[in-house]
């Protein structure tokens, strides 16, 4: 049985009881970042939702562990942990994947469907869909796999623009830098090796990216359409790739609007 304390993080909000939560967001972080990325989201969303951040091995307080080998491993562990999270039971479920977190969020949506658990929607942000990853001309994987062949010192000397936290590597303990690079390499291998093997999702799929993003362009964002059986929406935000990876960004207000629309629709139906 998966240890919930290892795989999921949740946060309380002053003045908000668990019984007031109206939905749950299961959130998968991007490369190099951990579950704490989503703590400000909980503060912003308040009683609208219970935010459950997925904490991957080799990140934050799990930094001493080895990184997961497959997307399927992450999805399975997150879903199993969610099943044991009592406050999430009975709430409408939205899955959110940012950057490299989009692939395990997608896989988790298929897994939940197979297990008979309804998913309200899947939101993926600033991420290329699986069929673009590793395909000919995929410069993001070309760059990443090129980095895999470099030494730690060579990666740090390159400027570390693609590795959150390592831009200040000179100020960090050498052991910490080494572990962060282990996590990064593990993520690259995990995402590059993922293949989608399921039918398209029956739940709505939302794909978001920054209009000025040079890594996830419009054609990539629109490419998520093939993973939705019916309801699909693509949206561009007026910013770049990093816009989605800072703690306070456009995503909490956009997610709040979705949750409010869901509640209004439910009230109207009732």
PDB file of C-alpha atoms in Angstrom:
ATOM      1  CA  UNK A   1       0.000   0.000   0.000  1.00  0.00           C
ATOM      2  CA  UNK A   2       1.368   3.431  -0.943  1.00  0.00           C
ATOM      3  CA  UNK A   3       2.311   5.674   1.977  1.00  0.00           C
ATOM      4  CA  UNK A   4       0.025   8.689   1.630  1.00  0.00           C
ATOM      5  CA  UNK A   5       2.410  10.809   3.666  1.00  0.00           C
ATOM      6  CA  UNK A   6       5.116  10.187   1.052  1.00  0.00           C
ATOM      7  CA  UNK A   7       3.193  10.811  -2.155  1.00  0.00           C
ATOM      8  CA  UNK A   8       0.641  13.545  -1.404  1.00  0.00           C
ATOM      9  CA  UNK A   9       0.771  16.897   0.350  1.00  0.00           C
ATOM     10  CA  UNK A  10      -2.280  18.861   1.458  1.00  0.00           C
ATOM     11  CA  UNK A  11      -2.552  22.158   3.332  1.00  0.00           C
ATOM     12  CA  UNK A  12      -5.111  23.686   5.640  1.00  0.00           C
ATOM     13  CA  UNK A  13      -6.481  27.177   5.116  1.00  0.00           C
ATOM     14  CA  UNK A  14      -7.366  29.408   8.045  1.00  0.00           C
ATOM     15  CA  UNK A  15     -11.123  29.672   8.452  1.00  0.00           C
ATOM     16  CA  UNK A  16     -11.825  26.811   6.059  1.00  0.00           C
ATOM     17  CA  UNK A  17     -12.915  23.379   7.281  1.00  0.00           C
ATOM     18  CA  UNK A  18     -12.361  20.212   5.283  1.00  0.00           C
ATOM     19  CA  UNK A  19     -16.122  19.722   5.123  1.00  0.00           C
ATOM     20  CA  UNK A  20     -16.420  22.981   3.158  1.00  0.00           C
ATOM     21  CA  UNK A  21     -14.273  21.847   0.242  1.00  0.00           C
ATOM     22  CA  UNK A  22     -16.297  21.402  -2.914  1.00  0.00           C
ATOM     23  CA  UNK A  23     -13.754  19.726  -5.207  1.00  0.00           C
ATOM     24  CA  UNK A  24     -10.266  18.214  -5.194  1.00  0.00           C
ATOM     25  CA  UNK A  25      -7.343  19.082  -7.433  1.00  0.00           C
ATOM     26  CA  UNK A  26      -4.703  16.376  -7.840  1.00  0.00           C
ATOM     27  CA  UNK A  27      -1.653  18.319  -9.027  1.00  0.00           C
ATOM     28  CA  UNK A  28       1.549  16.975 -10.637  1.00  0.00           C
ATOM     29  CA  UNK A  29       4.561  19.365 -10.567  1.00  0.00           C
ATOM     30  CA  UNK A  30       6.989  20.231 -13.370  1.00  0.00           C
ATOM     31  CA  UNK A  31      10.630  19.218 -13.658  1.00  0.00           C
ATOM     32  CA  UNK A  32      12.727  20.067 -10.636  1.00  0.00           C
ATOM     33  CA  UNK A  33       9.869  21.262  -8.448  1.00  0.00           C
ATOM     34  CA  UNK A  34       7.931  19.512  -5.703  1.00  0.00           C
ATOM     35  CA  UNK A  35       4.507  19.513  -4.116  1.00  0.00           C
ATOM     36  CA  UNK A  36       5.161  22.789  -2.287  1.00  0.00           C
ATOM     37  CA  UNK A  37       4.701  24.492  -5.662  1.00  0.00           C
ATOM     38  CA  UNK A  38       0.976  24.099  -5.103  1.00  0.00           C
ATOM     39  CA  UNK A  39       0.700  25.414  -1.552  1.00  0.00           C
ATOM     40  CA  UNK A  40      -0.059  28.990  -2.723  1.00  0.00           C
ATOM     41  CA  UNK A  41      -2.767  27.511  -4.935  1.00  0.00           C
ATOM     42  CA  UNK A  42      -4.536  26.199  -1.837  1.00  0.00           C
ATOM     43  CA  UNK A  43      -4.295  29.610  -0.207  1.00  0.00           C
ATOM     44  CA  UNK A  44      -5.816  31.222  -3.298  1.00  0.00           C
ATOM     45  CA  UNK A  45      -8.577  28.672  -3.874  1.00  0.00           C
ATOM     46  CA  UNK A  46      -9.651  28.423  -0.230  1.00  0.00           C
ATOM     47  CA  UNK A  47     -12.852  26.426   0.174  1.00  0.00           C
ATOM     48  CA  UNK A  48     -13.290  25.967  -3.558  1.00  0.00           C
ATOM     49  CA  UNK A  49     -11.046  22.895  -3.556  1.00  0.00           C
ATOM     50  CA  UNK A  50      -8.749  20.634  -1.629  1.00  0.00           C
ATOM     51  CA  UNK A  51      -5.362  20.890  -3.358  1.00  0.00           C
ATOM     52  CA  UNK A  52      -3.365  17.649  -3.213  1.00  0.00           C
ATOM     53  CA  UNK A  53       0.171  18.075  -4.530  1.00  0.00           C
ATOM     54  CA  UNK A  54       2.007  14.973  -5.728  1.00  0.00           C
ATOM     55  CA  UNK A  55       5.436  14.643  -4.125  1.00  0.00           C
ATOM     56  CA  UNK A  56       7.784  12.673  -6.358  1.00  0.00           C
ATOM     57  CA  UNK A  57      10.827  10.800  -5.064  1.00  0.00           C
ATOM     58  CA  UNK A  58      14.104  12.726  -5.442  1.00  0.00           C
ATOM     59  CA  UNK A  59      12.415  16.081  -4.832  1.00  0.00           C
ATOM     60  CA  UNK A  60      12.185  18.308  -1.770  1.00  0.00           C
ATOM     61  CA  UNK A  61      12.122  16.217   1.443  1.00  0.00           C
ATOM     62  CA  UNK A  62      12.284  13.030  -0.657  1.00  0.00           C
ATOM     63  CA  UNK A  63      15.513  14.196  -2.293  1.00  0.00           C
ATOM     64  CA  UNK A  64      17.548  11.270  -0.943  1.00  0.00           C
ATOM     65  CA  UNK A  65      15.332   8.749  -2.769  1.00  0.00           C
ATOM     66  CA  UNK A  66      15.895   7.569  -6.315  1.00  0.00           C
ATOM     67  CA  UNK A  67      13.670   9.170  -9.000  1.00  0.00           C
ATOM     68  CA  UNK A  68      10.765   7.168 -10.431  1.00  0.00           C
ATOM     69  CA  UNK A  69      11.542   5.200 -13.562  1.00  0.00           C
ATOM     70  CA  UNK A  70       8.197   5.404 -15.347  1.00  0.00           C
ATOM     71  CA  UNK A  71       5.198   7.679 -15.710  1.00  0.00           C
ATOM     72  CA  UNK A  72       2.988   4.692 -14.905  1.00  0.00           C
ATOM     73  CA  UNK A  73       4.732   4.294 -11.532  1.00  0.00           C
ATOM     74  CA  UNK A  74       3.964   7.907 -10.600  1.00  0.00           C
ATOM     75  CA  UNK A  75       0.346   7.715 -11.769  1.00  0.00           C
ATOM     76  CA  UNK A  76      -0.294   4.463  -9.902  1.00  0.00           C
ATOM     77  CA  UNK A  77       1.199   5.780  -6.662  1.00  0.00           C
ATOM     78  CA  UNK A  78      -0.685   9.069  -6.853  1.00  0.00           C
ATOM     79  CA  UNK A  79      -4.025   7.362  -7.520  1.00  0.00           C
ATOM     80  CA  UNK A  80      -3.458   4.867  -4.725  1.00  0.00           C
ATOM     81  CA  UNK A  81      -2.588   7.666  -2.313  1.00  0.00           C
ATOM     82  CA  UNK A  82      -5.650   9.627  -3.422  1.00  0.00           C
ATOM     83  CA  UNK A  83      -7.837   6.607  -2.685  1.00  0.00           C
ATOM     84  CA  UNK A  84      -6.643   6.759   0.910  1.00  0.00           C
ATOM     85  CA  UNK A  85      -7.112  10.496   1.334  1.00  0.00           C
ATOM     86  CA  UNK A  86     -10.349  10.719   3.304  1.00  0.00           C
ATOM     87  CA  UNK A  87     -11.117  14.443   2.696  1.00  0.00           C
ATOM     88  CA  UNK A  88     -11.028  13.827  -1.078  1.00  0.00           C
ATOM     89  CA  UNK A  89     -13.716  11.146  -1.068  1.00  0.00           C
ATOM     90  CA  UNK A  90     -16.920  12.093  -2.811  1.00  0.00           C
ATOM     91  CA  UNK A  91     -15.564  15.356  -4.218  1.00  0.00           C
ATOM     92  CA  UNK A  92     -15.452  16.217  -7.911  1.00  0.00           C
ATOM     93  CA  UNK A  93     -11.919  15.495  -9.109  1.00  0.00           C
ATOM     94  CA  UNK A  94      -9.796  17.595 -11.460  1.00  0.00           C
ATOM     95  CA  UNK A  95      -6.291  16.484 -12.445  1.00  0.00           C
ATOM     96  CA  UNK A  96      -3.666  19.147 -13.134  1.00  0.00           C
ATOM     97  CA  UNK A  97      -0.281  18.495 -14.724  1.00  0.00           C
ATOM     98  CA  UNK A  98       2.322  21.215 -15.260  1.00  0.00           C
ATOM     99  CA  UNK A  99       5.296  20.678 -17.582  1.00  0.00           C
ATOM    100  CA  UNK A 100       6.663  17.169 -17.123  1.00  0.00           C
ATOM    101  CA  UNK A 101       3.799  16.604 -14.655  1.00  0.00           C
ATOM    102  CA  UNK A 102       1.345  16.541 -17.566  1.00  0.00           C
ATOM    103  CA  UNK A 103       2.225  12.991 -18.649  1.00  0.00           C
ATOM    104  CA  UNK A 104       1.588  11.362 -15.231  1.00  0.00           C
ATOM    105  CA  UNK A 105      -1.592  13.441 -14.873  1.00  0.00           C
ATOM    106  CA  UNK A 106      -2.769  12.102 -18.238  1.00  0.00           C
ATOM    107  CA  UNK A 107      -1.893   8.535 -17.267  1.00  0.00           C
ATOM    108  CA  UNK A 108      -3.623   8.953 -13.889  1.00  0.00           C
ATOM    109  CA  UNK A 109      -6.798  10.127 -15.642  1.00  0.00           C
ATOM    110  CA  UNK A 110      -6.855   6.920 -17.699  1.00  0.00           C
ATOM    111  CA  UNK A 111      -6.134   4.815 -14.615  1.00  0.00           C
ATOM    112  CA  UNK A 112      -8.941   6.436 -12.643  1.00  0.00           C
ATOM    113  CA  UNK A 113     -11.334   5.886 -15.537  1.00  0.00           C
ATOM    114  CA  UNK A 114     -10.399   2.204 -15.650  1.00  0.00           C
ATOM    115  CA  UNK A 115     -11.096   1.967 -11.920  1.00  0.00           C
ATOM    116  CA  UNK A 116     -14.513   3.574 -12.256  1.00  0.00           C
ATOM    117  CA  UNK A 117     -13.594   6.879 -10.572  1.00  0.00           C
ATOM    118  CA  UNK A 118     -15.137   9.881 -12.296  1.00  0.00           C
ATOM    119  CA  UNK A 119     -12.750  12.642 -13.360  1.00  0.00           C
ATOM    120  CA  UNK A 120     -14.296  16.056 -13.837  1.00  0.00           C
ATOM    121  CA  UNK A 121     -11.516  17.243 -16.141  1.00  0.00           C
ATOM    122  CA  UNK A 122      -7.822  17.124 -16.959  1.00  0.00           C
ATOM    123  CA  UNK A 123      -5.856  20.373 -17.165  1.00  0.00           C
ATOM    124  CA  UNK A 124      -2.368  20.286 -18.691  1.00  0.00           C
ATOM    125  CA  UNK A 125      -0.159  23.369 -18.792  1.00  0.00           C
ATOM    126  CA  UNK A 126       3.012  24.286 -20.665  1.00  0.00           C
ATOM    127  CA  UNK A 127       3.602  20.709 -21.844  1.00  0.00           C
ATOM    128  CA  UNK A 128       4.032  18.873 -25.098  1.00  0.00           C
ATOM    129  CA  UNK A 129       1.685  15.886 -25.516  1.00  0.00           C
ATOM    130  CA  UNK A 130       3.249  12.397 -25.510  1.00  0.00           C
ATOM    131  CA  UNK A 131       3.186  11.933 -29.278  1.00  0.00           C
ATOM    132  CA  UNK A 132       5.400  15.037 -29.689  1.00  0.00           C
ATOM    133  CA  UNK A 133       7.903  13.975 -27.038  1.00  0.00           C
ATOM    134  CA  UNK A 134      10.824  12.116 -28.541  1.00  0.00           C
ATOM    135  CA  UNK A 135       9.522  12.486 -32.080  1.00  0.00           C
ATOM    136  CA  UNK A 136      11.899  13.612 -34.848  1.00  0.00           C
ATOM    137  CA  UNK A 137      12.742  17.255 -34.371  1.00  0.00           C
ATOM    138  CA  UNK A 138      11.708  17.383 -30.722  1.00  0.00           C
ATOM    139  CA  UNK A 139      14.314  19.888 -29.652  1.00  0.00           C
ATOM    140  CA  UNK A 140      13.317  19.747 -25.989  1.00  0.00           C
ATOM    141  CA  UNK A 141      14.253  16.076 -25.721  1.00  0.00           C
ATOM    142  CA  UNK A 142      17.283  16.582 -27.954  1.00  0.00           C
ATOM    143  CA  UNK A 143      18.527  19.257 -25.570  1.00  0.00           C
ATOM    144  CA  UNK A 144      17.663  17.220 -22.497  1.00  0.00           C
ATOM    145  CA  UNK A 145      19.275  14.014 -23.695  1.00  0.00           C
ATOM    146  CA  UNK A 146      22.311  16.038 -24.681  1.00  0.00           C
ATOM    147  CA  UNK A 147      22.509  17.232 -21.095  1.00  0.00           C
ATOM    148  CA  UNK A 148      22.275  13.619 -19.924  1.00  0.00           C
ATOM    149  CA  UNK A 149      25.639  12.996 -21.531  1.00  0.00           C
ATOM    150  CA  UNK A 150      27.274  15.916 -19.729  1.00  0.00           C
ATOM    151  CA  UNK A 151      28.990  15.815 -16.363  1.00  0.00           C
ATOM    152  CA  UNK A 152      27.504  17.609 -13.374  1.00  0.00           C
ATOM    153  CA  UNK A 153      30.108  20.367 -13.702  1.00  0.00           C
ATOM    154  CA  UNK A 154      29.316  20.839 -17.395  1.00  0.00           C
ATOM    155  CA  UNK A 155      25.596  21.177 -16.683  1.00  0.00           C
ATOM    156  CA  UNK A 156      26.184  23.711 -13.912  1.00  0.00           C
ATOM    157  CA  UNK A 157      28.623  25.667 -16.108  1.00  0.00           C
ATOM    158  CA  UNK A 158      26.012  25.846 -18.899  1.00  0.00           C
ATOM    159  CA  UNK A 159      23.877  28.193 -16.811  1.00  0.00           C
ATOM    160  CA  UNK A 160      21.200  25.708 -15.698  1.00  0.00           C
ATOM    161  CA  UNK A 161      18.407  27.730 -17.285  1.00  0.00           C
ATOM    162  CA  UNK A 162      16.256  24.584 -17.617  1.00  0.00           C
ATOM    163  CA  UNK A 163      16.771  23.427 -14.024  1.00  0.00           C
ATOM    164  CA  UNK A 164      14.814  25.285 -11.315  1.00  0.00           C
ATOM    165  CA  UNK A 165      17.030  26.119  -8.369  1.00  0.00           C
ATOM    166  CA  UNK A 166      20.334  25.379 -10.044  1.00  0.00           C
ATOM    167  CA  UNK A 167      20.770  28.910 -11.344  1.00  0.00           C
ATOM    168  CA  UNK A 168      22.292  29.571  -7.902  1.00  0.00           C
ATOM    169  CA  UNK A 169      24.323  26.351  -7.883  1.00  0.00           C
ATOM    170  CA  UNK A 170      27.440  28.169  -6.671  1.00  0.00           C
ATOM    171  CA  UNK A 171      25.594  28.967  -3.443  1.00  0.00           C
ATOM    172  CA  UNK A 172      24.386  25.396  -2.853  1.00  0.00           C
ATOM    173  CA  UNK A 173      25.971  22.421  -1.139  1.00  0.00           C
ATOM    174  CA  UNK A 174      27.650  20.109  -3.679  1.00  0.00           C
ATOM    175  CA  UNK A 175      25.611  17.139  -2.412  1.00  0.00           C
ATOM    176  CA  UNK A 176      22.375  19.044  -2.988  1.00  0.00           C
ATOM    177  CA  UNK A 177      23.424  19.978  -6.521  1.00  0.00           C
ATOM    178  CA  UNK A 178      24.248  16.333  -7.230  1.00  0.00           C
ATOM    179  CA  UNK A 179      20.834  15.173  -5.975  1.00  0.00           C
ATOM    180  CA  UNK A 180      19.009  17.840  -7.990  1.00  0.00           C
ATOM    181  CA  UNK A 181      20.784  16.632 -11.111  1.00  0.00           C
ATOM    182  CA  UNK A 182      19.854  13.032 -10.306  1.00  0.00           C
ATOM    183  CA  UNK A 183      16.232  14.141 -10.130  1.00  0.00           C
ATOM    184  CA  UNK A 184      16.477  16.030 -13.410  1.00  0.00           C
ATOM    185  CA  UNK A 185      18.068  13.154 -15.303  1.00  0.00           C
ATOM    186  CA  UNK A 186      15.452  10.768 -13.926  1.00  0.00           C
ATOM    187  CA  UNK A 187      12.630  13.036 -15.091  1.00  0.00           C
ATOM    188  CA  UNK A 188      14.049  13.294 -18.602  1.00  0.00           C
ATOM    189  CA  UNK A 189      14.337   9.520 -18.906  1.00  0.00           C
ATOM    190  CA  UNK A 190      10.852   9.011 -17.489  1.00  0.00           C
ATOM    191  CA  UNK A 191       9.143  11.428 -19.868  1.00  0.00           C
ATOM    192  CA  UNK A 192      11.148  10.378 -22.927  1.00  0.00           C
ATOM    193  CA  UNK A 193      10.173   6.748 -22.311  1.00  0.00           C
ATOM    194  CA  UNK A 194       6.439   7.314 -21.897  1.00  0.00           C
ATOM    195  CA  UNK A 195       3.960   6.014 -24.468  1.00  0.00           C
ATOM    196  CA  UNK A 196       0.193   6.517 -24.318  1.00  0.00           C
ATOM    197  CA  UNK A 197      -1.626   3.176 -24.767  1.00  0.00           C
ATOM    198  CA  UNK A 198      -5.223   4.061 -23.864  1.00  0.00           C
ATOM    199  CA  UNK A 199      -8.394   5.203 -25.566  1.00  0.00           C
ATOM    200  CA  UNK A 200      -9.040   8.984 -25.520  1.00  0.00           C
ATOM    201  CA  UNK A 201     -10.402  10.349 -22.263  1.00  0.00           C
ATOM    202  CA  UNK A 202     -14.127  10.855 -21.860  1.00  0.00           C
ATOM    203  CA  UNK A 203     -13.626  13.769 -19.444  1.00  0.00           C
ATOM    204  CA  UNK A 204     -12.992  17.310 -20.753  1.00  0.00           C
ATOM    205  CA  UNK A 205      -9.349  18.167 -21.442  1.00  0.00           C
ATOM    206  CA  UNK A 206      -7.965  21.713 -21.117  1.00  0.00           C
ATOM    207  CA  UNK A 207      -4.526  22.576 -22.537  1.00  0.00           C
ATOM    208  CA  UNK A 208      -2.872  25.846 -21.518  1.00  0.00           C
ATOM    209  CA  UNK A 209       0.392  27.444 -22.601  1.00  0.00           C
ATOM    210  CA  UNK A 210       2.107  30.813 -22.780  1.00  0.00           C
ATOM    211  CA  UNK A 211       1.707  32.619 -26.084  1.00  0.00           C
ATOM    212  CA  UNK A 212       5.419  33.502 -26.044  1.00  0.00           C
ATOM    213  CA  UNK A 213       6.568  30.017 -25.064  1.00  0.00           C
ATOM    214  CA  UNK A 214       9.304  28.848 -27.426  1.00  0.00           C
ATOM    215  CA  UNK A 215       9.292  25.285 -26.066  1.00  0.00           C
ATOM    216  CA  UNK A 216       5.550  24.552 -26.056  1.00  0.00           C
ATOM    217  CA  UNK A 217       4.136  26.239 -29.108  1.00  0.00           C
ATOM    218  CA  UNK A 218       0.545  26.495 -30.322  1.00  0.00           C
ATOM    219  CA  UNK A 219       0.750  23.299 -32.377  1.00  0.00           C
ATOM    220  CA  UNK A 220       1.938  21.404 -29.319  1.00  0.00           C
ATOM    221  CA  UNK A 221      -0.812  22.829 -27.138  1.00  0.00           C
ATOM    222  CA  UNK A 222      -3.437  21.972 -29.746  1.00  0.00           C
ATOM    223  CA  UNK A 223      -1.935  18.475 -29.993  1.00  0.00           C
ATOM    224  CA  UNK A 224      -3.579  17.508 -26.708  1.00  0.00           C
ATOM    225  CA  UNK A 225      -6.855  17.369 -28.622  1.00  0.00           C
ATOM    226  CA  UNK A 226      -6.252  13.773 -29.677  1.00  0.00           C
ATOM    227  CA  UNK A 227      -6.364  12.637 -26.030  1.00  0.00           C
ATOM    228  CA  UNK A 228      -9.925  13.907 -25.564  1.00  0.00           C
ATOM    229  CA  UNK A 229     -12.847  11.890 -26.901  1.00  0.00           C
ATOM    230  CA  UNK A 230     -15.083  14.939 -27.113  1.00  0.00           C
ATOM    231  CA  UNK A 231     -14.720  18.077 -25.004  1.00  0.00           C
ATOM    232  CA  UNK A 232     -11.392  19.865 -25.586  1.00  0.00           C
ATOM    233  CA  UNK A 233     -10.255  23.440 -25.072  1.00  0.00           C
ATOM    234  CA  UNK A 234      -6.878  25.045 -25.817  1.00  0.00           C
ATOM    235  CA  UNK A 235      -5.941  28.351 -24.230  1.00  0.00           C
ATOM    236  CA  UNK A 236      -2.999  30.729 -24.556  1.00  0.00           C
ATOM    237  CA  UNK A 237      -1.864  32.988 -21.741  1.00  0.00           C
ATOM    238  CA  UNK A 238       0.084  36.196 -22.492  1.00  0.00           C
ATOM    239  CA  UNK A 239       3.475  35.075 -21.228  1.00  0.00           C
ATOM    240  CA  UNK A 240       6.304  32.543 -21.612  1.00  0.00           C
ATOM    241  CA  UNK A 241       7.167  29.025 -20.466  1.00  0.00           C
ATOM    242  CA  UNK A 242       8.155  29.951 -16.917  1.00  0.00           C
ATOM    243  CA  UNK A 243       4.843  31.703 -16.291  1.00  0.00           C
ATOM    244  CA  UNK A 244       3.322  28.453 -15.068  1.00  0.00           C
ATOM    245  CA  UNK A 245       6.138  27.401 -12.771  1.00  0.00           C
ATOM    246  CA  UNK A 246       6.245  30.325 -10.362  1.00  0.00           C
ATOM    247  CA  UNK A 247       4.279  30.012  -7.143  1.00  0.00           C
ATOM    248  CA  UNK A 248       1.713  32.695  -7.843  1.00  0.00           C
ATOM    249  CA  UNK A 249       0.712  32.815 -11.475  1.00  0.00           C
ATOM    250  CA  UNK A 250      -2.230  32.726 -13.832  1.00  0.00           C
ATOM    251  CA  UNK A 251      -3.265  29.181 -13.027  1.00  0.00           C
ATOM    252  CA  UNK A 252      -5.014  29.650  -9.647  1.00  0.00           C
ATOM    253  CA  UNK A 253      -7.422  32.315 -10.987  1.00  0.00           C
ATOM    254  CA  UNK A 254      -8.056  30.259 -14.125  1.00  0.00           C
ATOM    255  CA  UNK A 255      -8.696  27.125 -12.068  1.00  0.00           C
ATOM    256  CA  UNK A 256     -10.954  29.106  -9.718  1.00  0.00           C
ATOM    257  CA  UNK A 257     -13.028  30.187 -12.720  1.00  0.00           C
ATOM    258  CA  UNK A 258     -13.425  26.554 -13.808  1.00  0.00           C
ATOM    259  CA  UNK A 259     -14.452  25.461 -10.307  1.00  0.00           C
ATOM    260  CA  UNK A 260     -16.941  28.330  -9.996  1.00  0.00           C
ATOM    261  CA  UNK A 261     -18.435  27.446 -13.369  1.00  0.00           C
ATOM    262  CA  UNK A 262     -18.798  23.817 -12.255  1.00  0.00           C
ATOM    263  CA  UNK A 263     -20.614  24.875  -9.101  1.00  0.00           C
ATOM    264  CA  UNK A 264     -22.928  27.201 -10.994  1.00  0.00           C
ATOM    265  CA  UNK A 265     -23.753  24.428 -13.458  1.00  0.00           C
ATOM    266  CA  UNK A 266     -24.478  22.002 -10.619  1.00  0.00           C
ATOM    267  CA  UNK A 267     -26.772  24.509  -8.893  1.00  0.00           C
ATOM    268  CA  UNK A 268     -28.571  25.169 -12.163  1.00  0.00           C
ATOM    269  CA  UNK A 269     -29.125  21.464 -12.746  1.00  0.00           C
ATOM    270  CA  UNK A 270     -30.423  20.978  -9.209  1.00  0.00           C
TER     271      UNK A 270
END
